[in-house]
Every structure is written in structure tokens, then in C-alpha cells.
mmCIF file of N, CA and C in Angstrom:
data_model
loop_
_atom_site.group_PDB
_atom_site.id
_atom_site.type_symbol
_atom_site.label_atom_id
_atom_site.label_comp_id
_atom_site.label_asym_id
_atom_site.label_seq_id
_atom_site.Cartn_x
_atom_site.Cartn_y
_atom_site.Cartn_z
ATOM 1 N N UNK A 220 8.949 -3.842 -26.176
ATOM 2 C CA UNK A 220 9.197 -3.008 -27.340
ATOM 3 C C UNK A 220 9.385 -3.924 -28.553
ATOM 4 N N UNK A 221 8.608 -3.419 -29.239
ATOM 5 C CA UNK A 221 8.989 -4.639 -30.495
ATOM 6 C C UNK A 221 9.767 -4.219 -31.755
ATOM 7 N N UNK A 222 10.037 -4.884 -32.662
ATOM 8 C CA UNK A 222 11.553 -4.227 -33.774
ATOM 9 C C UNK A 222 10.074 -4.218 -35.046
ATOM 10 N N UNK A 223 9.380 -3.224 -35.247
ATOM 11 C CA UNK A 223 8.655 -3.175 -36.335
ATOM 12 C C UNK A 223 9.071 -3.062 -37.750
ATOM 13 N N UNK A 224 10.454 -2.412 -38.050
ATOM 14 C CA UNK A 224 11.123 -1.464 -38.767
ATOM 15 C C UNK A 224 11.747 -2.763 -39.323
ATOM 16 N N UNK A 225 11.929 -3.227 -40.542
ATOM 17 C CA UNK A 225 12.921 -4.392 -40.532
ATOM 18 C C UNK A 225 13.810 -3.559 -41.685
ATOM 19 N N UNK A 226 15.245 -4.161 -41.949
ATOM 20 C CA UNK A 226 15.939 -3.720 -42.833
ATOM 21 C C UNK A 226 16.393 -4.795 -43.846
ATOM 22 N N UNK A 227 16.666 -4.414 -45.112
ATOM 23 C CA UNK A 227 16.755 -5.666 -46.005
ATOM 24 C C UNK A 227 17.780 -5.574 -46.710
ATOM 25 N N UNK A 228 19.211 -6.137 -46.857
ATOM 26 C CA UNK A 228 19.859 -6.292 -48.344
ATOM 27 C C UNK A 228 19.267 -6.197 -49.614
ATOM 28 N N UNK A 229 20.015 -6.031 -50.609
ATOM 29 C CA UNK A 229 18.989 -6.259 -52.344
ATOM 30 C C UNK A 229 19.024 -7.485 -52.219
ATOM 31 N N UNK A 230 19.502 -8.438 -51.625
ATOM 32 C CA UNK A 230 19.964 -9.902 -52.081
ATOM 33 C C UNK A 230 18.752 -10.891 -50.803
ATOM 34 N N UNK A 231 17.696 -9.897 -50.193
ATOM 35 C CA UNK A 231 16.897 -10.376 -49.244
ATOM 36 C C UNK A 231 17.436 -10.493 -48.102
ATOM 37 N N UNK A 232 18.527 -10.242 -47.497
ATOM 38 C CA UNK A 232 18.750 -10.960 -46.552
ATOM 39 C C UNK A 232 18.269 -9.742 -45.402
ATOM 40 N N UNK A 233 18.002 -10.489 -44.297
ATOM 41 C CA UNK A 233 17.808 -9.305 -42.949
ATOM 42 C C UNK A 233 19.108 -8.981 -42.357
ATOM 43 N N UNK A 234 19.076 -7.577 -42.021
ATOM 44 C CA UNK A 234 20.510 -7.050 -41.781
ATOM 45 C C UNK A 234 20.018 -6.448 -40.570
ATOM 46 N N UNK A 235 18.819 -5.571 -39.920
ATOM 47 C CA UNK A 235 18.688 -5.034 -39.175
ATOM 48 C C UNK A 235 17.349 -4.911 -38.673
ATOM 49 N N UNK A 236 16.971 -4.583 -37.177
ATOM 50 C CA UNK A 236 15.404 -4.700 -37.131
ATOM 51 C C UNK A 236 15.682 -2.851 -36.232
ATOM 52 N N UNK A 237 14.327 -2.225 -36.228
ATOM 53 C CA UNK A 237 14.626 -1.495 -35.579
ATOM 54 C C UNK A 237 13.140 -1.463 -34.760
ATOM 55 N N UNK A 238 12.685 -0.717 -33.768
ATOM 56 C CA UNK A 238 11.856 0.164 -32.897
ATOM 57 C C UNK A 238 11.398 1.174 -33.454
ATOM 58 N N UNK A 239 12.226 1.972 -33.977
ATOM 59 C CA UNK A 239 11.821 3.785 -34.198
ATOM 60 C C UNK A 239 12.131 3.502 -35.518
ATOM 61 N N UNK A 240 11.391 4.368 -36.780
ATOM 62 C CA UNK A 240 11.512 4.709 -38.223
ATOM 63 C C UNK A 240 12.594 5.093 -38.203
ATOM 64 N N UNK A 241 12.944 6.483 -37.366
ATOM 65 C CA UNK A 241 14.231 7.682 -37.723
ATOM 66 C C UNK A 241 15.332 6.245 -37.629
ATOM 67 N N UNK A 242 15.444 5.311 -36.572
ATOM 68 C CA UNK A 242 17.019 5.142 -36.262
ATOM 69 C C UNK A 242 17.161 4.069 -37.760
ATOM 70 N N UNK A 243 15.852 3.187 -38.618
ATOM 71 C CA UNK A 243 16.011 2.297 -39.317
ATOM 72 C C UNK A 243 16.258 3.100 -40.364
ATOM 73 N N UNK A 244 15.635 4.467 -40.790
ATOM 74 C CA UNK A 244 15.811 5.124 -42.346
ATOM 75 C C UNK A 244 17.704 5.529 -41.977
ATOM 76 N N UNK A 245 17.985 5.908 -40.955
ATOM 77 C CA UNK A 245 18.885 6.557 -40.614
ATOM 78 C C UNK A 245 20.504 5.545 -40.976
ATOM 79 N N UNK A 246 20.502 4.307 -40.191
ATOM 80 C CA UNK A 246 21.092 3.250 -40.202
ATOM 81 C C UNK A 246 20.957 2.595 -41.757
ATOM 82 N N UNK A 247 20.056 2.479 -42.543
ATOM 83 C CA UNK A 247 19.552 1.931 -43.981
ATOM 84 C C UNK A 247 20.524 2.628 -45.255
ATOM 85 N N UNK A 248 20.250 4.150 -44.586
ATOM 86 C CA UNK A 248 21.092 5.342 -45.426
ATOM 87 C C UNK A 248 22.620 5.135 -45.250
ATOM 88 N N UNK A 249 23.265 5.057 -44.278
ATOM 89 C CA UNK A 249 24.744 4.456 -44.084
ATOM 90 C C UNK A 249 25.043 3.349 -44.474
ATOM 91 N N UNK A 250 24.151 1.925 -44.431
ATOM 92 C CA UNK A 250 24.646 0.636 -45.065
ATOM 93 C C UNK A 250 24.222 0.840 -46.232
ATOM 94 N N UNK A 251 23.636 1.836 -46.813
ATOM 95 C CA UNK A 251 23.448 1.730 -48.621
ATOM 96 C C UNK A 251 24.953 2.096 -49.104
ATOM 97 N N UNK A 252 25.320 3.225 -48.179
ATOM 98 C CA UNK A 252 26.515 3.966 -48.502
ATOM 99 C C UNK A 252 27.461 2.748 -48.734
ATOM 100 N N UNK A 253 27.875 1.837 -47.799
ATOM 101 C CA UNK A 253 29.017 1.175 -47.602
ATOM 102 C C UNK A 253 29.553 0.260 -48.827
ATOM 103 N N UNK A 254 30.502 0.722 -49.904
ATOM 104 C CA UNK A 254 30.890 -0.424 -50.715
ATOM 105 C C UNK A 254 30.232 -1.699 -50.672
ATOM 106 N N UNK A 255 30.657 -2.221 -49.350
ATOM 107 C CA UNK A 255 30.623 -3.878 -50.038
ATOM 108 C C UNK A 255 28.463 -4.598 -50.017
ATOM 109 N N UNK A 256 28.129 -3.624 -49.606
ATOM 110 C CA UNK A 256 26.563 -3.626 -49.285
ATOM 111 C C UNK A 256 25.863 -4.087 -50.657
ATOM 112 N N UNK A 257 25.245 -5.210 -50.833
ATOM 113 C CA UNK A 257 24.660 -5.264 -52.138
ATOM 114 C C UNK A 257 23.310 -4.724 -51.680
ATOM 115 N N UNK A 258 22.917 -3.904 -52.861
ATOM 116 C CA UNK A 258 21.801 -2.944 -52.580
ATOM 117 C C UNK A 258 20.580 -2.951 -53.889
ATOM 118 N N UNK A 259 19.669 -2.771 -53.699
ATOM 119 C CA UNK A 259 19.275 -1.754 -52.661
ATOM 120 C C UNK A 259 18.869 -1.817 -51.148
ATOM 121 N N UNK A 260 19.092 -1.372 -50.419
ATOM 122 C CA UNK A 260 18.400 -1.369 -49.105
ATOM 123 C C UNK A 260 17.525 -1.019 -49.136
ATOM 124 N N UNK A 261 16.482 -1.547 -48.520
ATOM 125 C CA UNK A 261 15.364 -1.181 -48.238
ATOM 126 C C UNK A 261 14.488 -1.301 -46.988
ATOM 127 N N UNK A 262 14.175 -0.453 -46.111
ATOM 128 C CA UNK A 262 13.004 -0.101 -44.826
ATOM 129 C C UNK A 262 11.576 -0.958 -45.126
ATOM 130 N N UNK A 263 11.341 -1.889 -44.338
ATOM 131 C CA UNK A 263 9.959 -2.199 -44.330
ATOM 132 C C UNK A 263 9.207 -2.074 -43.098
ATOM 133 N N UNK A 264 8.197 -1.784 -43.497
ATOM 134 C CA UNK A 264 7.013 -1.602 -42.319
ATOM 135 C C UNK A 264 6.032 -2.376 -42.437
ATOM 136 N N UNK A 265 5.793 -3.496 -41.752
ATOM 137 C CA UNK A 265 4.619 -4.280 -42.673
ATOM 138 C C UNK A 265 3.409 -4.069 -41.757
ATOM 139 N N UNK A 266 3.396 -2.995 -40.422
ATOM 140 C CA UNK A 266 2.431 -3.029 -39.638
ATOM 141 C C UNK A 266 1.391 -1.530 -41.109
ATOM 142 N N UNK A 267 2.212 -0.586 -41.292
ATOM 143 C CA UNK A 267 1.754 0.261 -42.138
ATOM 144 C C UNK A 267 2.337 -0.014 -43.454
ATOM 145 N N UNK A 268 2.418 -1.156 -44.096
ATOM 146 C CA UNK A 268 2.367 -1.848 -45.509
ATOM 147 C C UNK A 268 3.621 -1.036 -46.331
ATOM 148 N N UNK A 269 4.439 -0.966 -45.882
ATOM 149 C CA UNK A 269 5.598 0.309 -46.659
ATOM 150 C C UNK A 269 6.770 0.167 -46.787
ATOM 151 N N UNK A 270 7.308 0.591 -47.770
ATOM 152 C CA UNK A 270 8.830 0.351 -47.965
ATOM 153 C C UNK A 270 9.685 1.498 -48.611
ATOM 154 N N UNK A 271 10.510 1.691 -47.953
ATOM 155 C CA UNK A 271 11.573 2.730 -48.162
ATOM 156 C C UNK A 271 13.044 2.051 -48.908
ATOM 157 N N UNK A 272 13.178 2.420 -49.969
ATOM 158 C CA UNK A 272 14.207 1.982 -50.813
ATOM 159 C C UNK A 272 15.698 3.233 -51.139
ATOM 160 N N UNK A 273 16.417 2.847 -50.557
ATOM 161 C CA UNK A 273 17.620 3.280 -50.705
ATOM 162 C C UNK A 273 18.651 2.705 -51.828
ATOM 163 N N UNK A 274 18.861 3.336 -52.877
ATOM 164 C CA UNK A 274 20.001 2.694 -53.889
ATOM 165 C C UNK A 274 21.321 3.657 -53.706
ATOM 166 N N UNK A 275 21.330 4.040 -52.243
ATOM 167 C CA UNK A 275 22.778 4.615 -51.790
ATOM 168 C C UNK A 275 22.855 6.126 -51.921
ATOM 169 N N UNK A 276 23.910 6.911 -51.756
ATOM 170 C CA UNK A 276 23.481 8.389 -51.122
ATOM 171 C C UNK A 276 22.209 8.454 -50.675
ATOM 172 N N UNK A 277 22.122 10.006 -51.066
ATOM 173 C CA UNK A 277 20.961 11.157 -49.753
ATOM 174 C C UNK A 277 19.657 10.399 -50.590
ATOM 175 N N UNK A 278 19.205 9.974 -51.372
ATOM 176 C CA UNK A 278 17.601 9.681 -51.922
ATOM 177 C C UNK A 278 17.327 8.268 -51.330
ATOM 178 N N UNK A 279 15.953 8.164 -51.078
ATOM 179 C CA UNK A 279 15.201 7.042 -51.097
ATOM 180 C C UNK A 279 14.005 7.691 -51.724
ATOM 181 N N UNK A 280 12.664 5.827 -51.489
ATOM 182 C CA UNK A 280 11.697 6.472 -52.416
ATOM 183 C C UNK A 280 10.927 5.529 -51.500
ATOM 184 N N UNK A 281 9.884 6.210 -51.137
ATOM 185 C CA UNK A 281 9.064 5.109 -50.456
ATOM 186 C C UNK A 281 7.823 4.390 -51.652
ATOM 187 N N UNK A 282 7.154 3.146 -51.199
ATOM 188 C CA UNK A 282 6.410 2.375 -52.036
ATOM 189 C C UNK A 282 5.526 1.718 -50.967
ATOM 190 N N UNK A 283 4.223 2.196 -51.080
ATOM 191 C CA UNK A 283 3.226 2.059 -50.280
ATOM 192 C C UNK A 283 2.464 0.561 -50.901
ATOM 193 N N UNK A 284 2.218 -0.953 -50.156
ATOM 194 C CA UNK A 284 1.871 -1.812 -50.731
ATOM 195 C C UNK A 284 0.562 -1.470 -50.877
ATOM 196 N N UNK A 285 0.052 -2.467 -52.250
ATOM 197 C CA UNK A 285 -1.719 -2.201 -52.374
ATOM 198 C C UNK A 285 -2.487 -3.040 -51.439
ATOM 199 N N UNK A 286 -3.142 -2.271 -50.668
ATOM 200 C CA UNK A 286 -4.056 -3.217 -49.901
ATOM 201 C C UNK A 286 -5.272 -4.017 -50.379
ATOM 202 N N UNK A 287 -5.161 -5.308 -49.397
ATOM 203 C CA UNK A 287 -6.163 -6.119 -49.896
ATOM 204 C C UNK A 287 -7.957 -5.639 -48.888
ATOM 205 N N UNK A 288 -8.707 -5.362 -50.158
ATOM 206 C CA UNK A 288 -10.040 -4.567 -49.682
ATOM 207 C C UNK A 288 -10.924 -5.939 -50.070
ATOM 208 N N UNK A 289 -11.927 -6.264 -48.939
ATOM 209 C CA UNK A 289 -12.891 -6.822 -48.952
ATOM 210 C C UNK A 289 -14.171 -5.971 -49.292
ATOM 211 N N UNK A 290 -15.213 -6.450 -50.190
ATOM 212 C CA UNK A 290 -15.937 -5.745 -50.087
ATOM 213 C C UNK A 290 -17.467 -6.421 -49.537
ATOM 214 N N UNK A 291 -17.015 -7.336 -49.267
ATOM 215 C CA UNK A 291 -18.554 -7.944 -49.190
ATOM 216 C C UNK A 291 -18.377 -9.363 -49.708
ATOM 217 N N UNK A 292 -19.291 -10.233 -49.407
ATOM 218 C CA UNK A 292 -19.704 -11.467 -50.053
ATOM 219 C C UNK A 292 -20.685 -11.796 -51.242
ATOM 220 N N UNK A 293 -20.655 -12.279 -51.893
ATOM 221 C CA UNK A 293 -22.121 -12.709 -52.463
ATOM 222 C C UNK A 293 -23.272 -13.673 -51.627
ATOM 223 N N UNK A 294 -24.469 -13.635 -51.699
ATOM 224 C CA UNK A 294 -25.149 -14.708 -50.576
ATOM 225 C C UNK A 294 -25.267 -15.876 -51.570
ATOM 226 N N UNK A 295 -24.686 -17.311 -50.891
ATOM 227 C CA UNK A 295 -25.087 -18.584 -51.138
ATOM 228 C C UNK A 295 -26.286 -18.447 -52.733
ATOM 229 N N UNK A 296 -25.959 -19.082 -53.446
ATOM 230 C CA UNK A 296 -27.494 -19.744 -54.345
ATOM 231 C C UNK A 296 -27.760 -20.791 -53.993
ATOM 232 N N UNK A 297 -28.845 -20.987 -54.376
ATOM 233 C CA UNK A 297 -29.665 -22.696 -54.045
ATOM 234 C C UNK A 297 -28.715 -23.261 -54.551
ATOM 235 N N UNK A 298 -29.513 -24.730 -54.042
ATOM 236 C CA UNK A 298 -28.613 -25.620 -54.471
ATOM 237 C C UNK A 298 -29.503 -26.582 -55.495
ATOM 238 N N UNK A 299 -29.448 -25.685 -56.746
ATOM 239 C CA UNK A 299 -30.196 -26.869 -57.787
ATOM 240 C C UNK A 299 -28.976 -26.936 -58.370
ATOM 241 N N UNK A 300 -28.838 -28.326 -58.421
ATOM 242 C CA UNK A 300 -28.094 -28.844 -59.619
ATOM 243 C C UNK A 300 -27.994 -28.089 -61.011
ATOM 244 N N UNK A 301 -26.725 -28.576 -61.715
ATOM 245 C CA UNK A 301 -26.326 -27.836 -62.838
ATOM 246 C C UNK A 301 -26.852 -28.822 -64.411
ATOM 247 N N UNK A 302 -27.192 -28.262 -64.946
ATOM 248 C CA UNK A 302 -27.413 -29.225 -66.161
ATOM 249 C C UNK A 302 -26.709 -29.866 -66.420
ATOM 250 N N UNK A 303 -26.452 -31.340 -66.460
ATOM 251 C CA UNK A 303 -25.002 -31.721 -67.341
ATOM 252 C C UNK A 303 -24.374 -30.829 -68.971
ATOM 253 N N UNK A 304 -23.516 -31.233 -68.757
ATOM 254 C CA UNK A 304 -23.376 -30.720 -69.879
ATOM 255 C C UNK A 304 -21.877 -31.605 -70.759
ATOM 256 N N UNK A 305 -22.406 -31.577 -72.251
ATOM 257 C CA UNK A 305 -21.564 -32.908 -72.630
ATOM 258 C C UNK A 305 -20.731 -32.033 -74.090
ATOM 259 N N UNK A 306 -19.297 -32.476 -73.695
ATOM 260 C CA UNK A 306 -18.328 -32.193 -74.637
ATOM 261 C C UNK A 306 -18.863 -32.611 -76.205
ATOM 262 N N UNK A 307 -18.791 -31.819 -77.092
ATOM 263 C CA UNK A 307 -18.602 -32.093 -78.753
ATOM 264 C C UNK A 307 -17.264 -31.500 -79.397
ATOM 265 N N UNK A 308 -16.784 -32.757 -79.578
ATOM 266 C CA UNK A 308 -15.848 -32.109 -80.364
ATOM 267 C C UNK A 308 -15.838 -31.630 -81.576
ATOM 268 N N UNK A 309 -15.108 -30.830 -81.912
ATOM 269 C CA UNK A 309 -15.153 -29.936 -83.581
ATOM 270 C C UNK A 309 -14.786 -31.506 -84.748
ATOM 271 N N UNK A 310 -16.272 -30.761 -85.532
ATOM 272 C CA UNK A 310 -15.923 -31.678 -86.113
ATOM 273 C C UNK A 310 -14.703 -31.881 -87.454
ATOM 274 N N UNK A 311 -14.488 -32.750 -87.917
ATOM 275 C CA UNK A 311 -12.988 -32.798 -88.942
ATOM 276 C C UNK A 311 -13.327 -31.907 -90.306
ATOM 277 N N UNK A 312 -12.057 -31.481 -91.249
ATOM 278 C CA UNK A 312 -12.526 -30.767 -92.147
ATOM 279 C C UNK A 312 -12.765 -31.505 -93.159
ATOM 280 N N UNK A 313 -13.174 -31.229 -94.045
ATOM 281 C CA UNK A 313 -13.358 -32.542 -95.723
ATOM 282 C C UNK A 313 -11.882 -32.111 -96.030
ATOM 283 N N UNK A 314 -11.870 -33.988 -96.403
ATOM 284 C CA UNK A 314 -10.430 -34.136 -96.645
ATOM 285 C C UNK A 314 -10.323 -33.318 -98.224
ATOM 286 N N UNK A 315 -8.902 -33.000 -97.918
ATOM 287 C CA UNK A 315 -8.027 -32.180 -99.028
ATOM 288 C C UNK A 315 -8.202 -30.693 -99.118
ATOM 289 N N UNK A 316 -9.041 -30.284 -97.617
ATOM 290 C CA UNK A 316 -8.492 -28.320 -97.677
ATOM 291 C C UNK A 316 -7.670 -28.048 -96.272
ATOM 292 N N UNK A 317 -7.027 -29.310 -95.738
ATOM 293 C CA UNK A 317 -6.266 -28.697 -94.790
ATOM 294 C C UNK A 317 -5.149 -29.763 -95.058
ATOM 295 N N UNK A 318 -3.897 -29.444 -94.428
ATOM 296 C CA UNK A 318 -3.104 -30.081 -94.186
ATOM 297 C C UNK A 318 -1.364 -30.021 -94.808
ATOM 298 N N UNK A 319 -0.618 -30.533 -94.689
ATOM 299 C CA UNK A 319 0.796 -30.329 -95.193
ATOM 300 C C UNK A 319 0.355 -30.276 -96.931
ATOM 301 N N UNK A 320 1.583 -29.884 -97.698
ATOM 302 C CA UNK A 320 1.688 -30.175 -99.024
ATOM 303 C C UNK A 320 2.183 -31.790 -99.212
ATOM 304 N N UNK A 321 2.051 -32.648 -99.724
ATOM 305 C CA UNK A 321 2.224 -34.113 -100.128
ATOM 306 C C UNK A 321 3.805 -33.495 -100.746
ATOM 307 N N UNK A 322 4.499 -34.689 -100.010
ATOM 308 C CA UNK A 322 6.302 -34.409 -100.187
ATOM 309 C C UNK A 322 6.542 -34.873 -101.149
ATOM 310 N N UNK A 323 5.741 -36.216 -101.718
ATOM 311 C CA UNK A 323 6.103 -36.938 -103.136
ATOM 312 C C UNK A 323 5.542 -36.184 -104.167
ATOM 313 N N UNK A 324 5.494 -35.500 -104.370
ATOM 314 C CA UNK A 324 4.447 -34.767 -105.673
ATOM 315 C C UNK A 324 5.155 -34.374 -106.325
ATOM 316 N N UNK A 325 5.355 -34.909 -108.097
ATOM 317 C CA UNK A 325 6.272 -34.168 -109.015
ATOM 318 C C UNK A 325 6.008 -32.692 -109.167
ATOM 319 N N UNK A 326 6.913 -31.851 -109.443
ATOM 320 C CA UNK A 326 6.973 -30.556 -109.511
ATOM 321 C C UNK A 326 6.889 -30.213 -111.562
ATOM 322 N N UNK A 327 6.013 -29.758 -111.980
ATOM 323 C CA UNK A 327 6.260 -29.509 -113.204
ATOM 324 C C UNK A 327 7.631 -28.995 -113.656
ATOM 325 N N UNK A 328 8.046 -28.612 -114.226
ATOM 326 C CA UNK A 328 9.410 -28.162 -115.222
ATOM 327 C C UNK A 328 8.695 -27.360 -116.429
ATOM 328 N N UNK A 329 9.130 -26.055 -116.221
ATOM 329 C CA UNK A 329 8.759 -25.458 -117.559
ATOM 330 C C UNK A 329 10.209 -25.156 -117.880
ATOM 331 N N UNK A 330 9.834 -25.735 -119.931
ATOM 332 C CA UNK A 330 11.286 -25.782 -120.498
ATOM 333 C C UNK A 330 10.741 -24.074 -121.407
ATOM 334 N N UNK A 331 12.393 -23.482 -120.960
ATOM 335 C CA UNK A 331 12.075 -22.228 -121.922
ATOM 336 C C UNK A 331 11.748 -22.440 -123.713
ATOM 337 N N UNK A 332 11.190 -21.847 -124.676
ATOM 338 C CA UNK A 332 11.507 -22.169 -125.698
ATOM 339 C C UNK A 332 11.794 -20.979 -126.552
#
């Protein structure tokens, strides 16, 4: 008989394995209840990808994982070589339209008159 049913603390830890769904949802629902239980609890099934989440009293919520779907391969391409292909870097801008403002630069003064 094997323990398919596993049970989980919020904090990951394994608390319980079970055989049968009823006795793990059943048992999951009472340790959500219990004060010192950090929660949520949660039921996993990883033979049918599923999880039952308890955040204490009568509700849970189950969460069905997304399965991974193959659909096929692509077939092999030849094997011709790839063109090389050669980096250019961008080239620089003409000096004096990019860059900081020059820190030494007198600032005009307009005197009121």
C-alpha cells in the first residue's frame, strides 16, 4: 500500500502521508484547525497533479497543477554550416550632441536694470 496523499505545513514541512484522500482531506482539516499549526495546510497528490489547500475551518480549495504537454518534435536540419557572422559596433556620435553639461562653464548673470 503506498502513502500517495502527502500532507504539508505552510512552512513546507511534511506532517503526514496518507493511502486514502478521505482520511488525508479529513486529518489536513483538523491540523489546519489546531492553533499552533502554521498554515496553510495543504493535500498533495502528485500521482493526479493536485492540491488541496486548507487555511483552517470547513473551506479548502483545490489547485490542479498545469501539465507538461509534449507535442511533437521538430525533424533534425542539415547540417550546413551557419554563415559567420561578425559583431559591428554602433558607431560614436559627433562630438558635442551627447554627453554631460561641462561643470566648469561660467553661467551668465543677468543684472536687472
Amino acid at each position: 500500500m503506498s502513502r500517495r496523499f502527502l500532507v504539508f505545513d505552510g512552512d513546507g514541512e511534511l506532517v503526514g502521508a496518507f493511502a486514502a484522500w478521505e482520511d488525508a482531506h479529513a486529518w489536513a482539516h483538523l491540523r489546519s484547525a489546531e492553533p499552533a499549526t502554521i498554515g496553510p495546510v495543504q493535500v498533495e497528490d502528485r500521482d493526479e497533479r493536485r492540491t488541496w489547500t486548507m487555511d483552517g475551518g470547513d473551506h479548502c480549495r483545490l489547485t490542479v497543477w498545469r501539465r507538461h504537454v509534449e507535442y511533437g518534435y521538430c525533424a533534425p536540419s542539415s547540417p550546413e554550416p551557419m554563415p559567420p557572422t561578425t559583431f559591428v559596433p554602433p558607431s560614436a556620435p559627433p562630438p558635442g550632441t551627447v554627453g554631460p553639461r561641462p561643470r566648469n562653464r561660467q553661467r551668465r548673470q543677468v543684472i536687472a536694470s
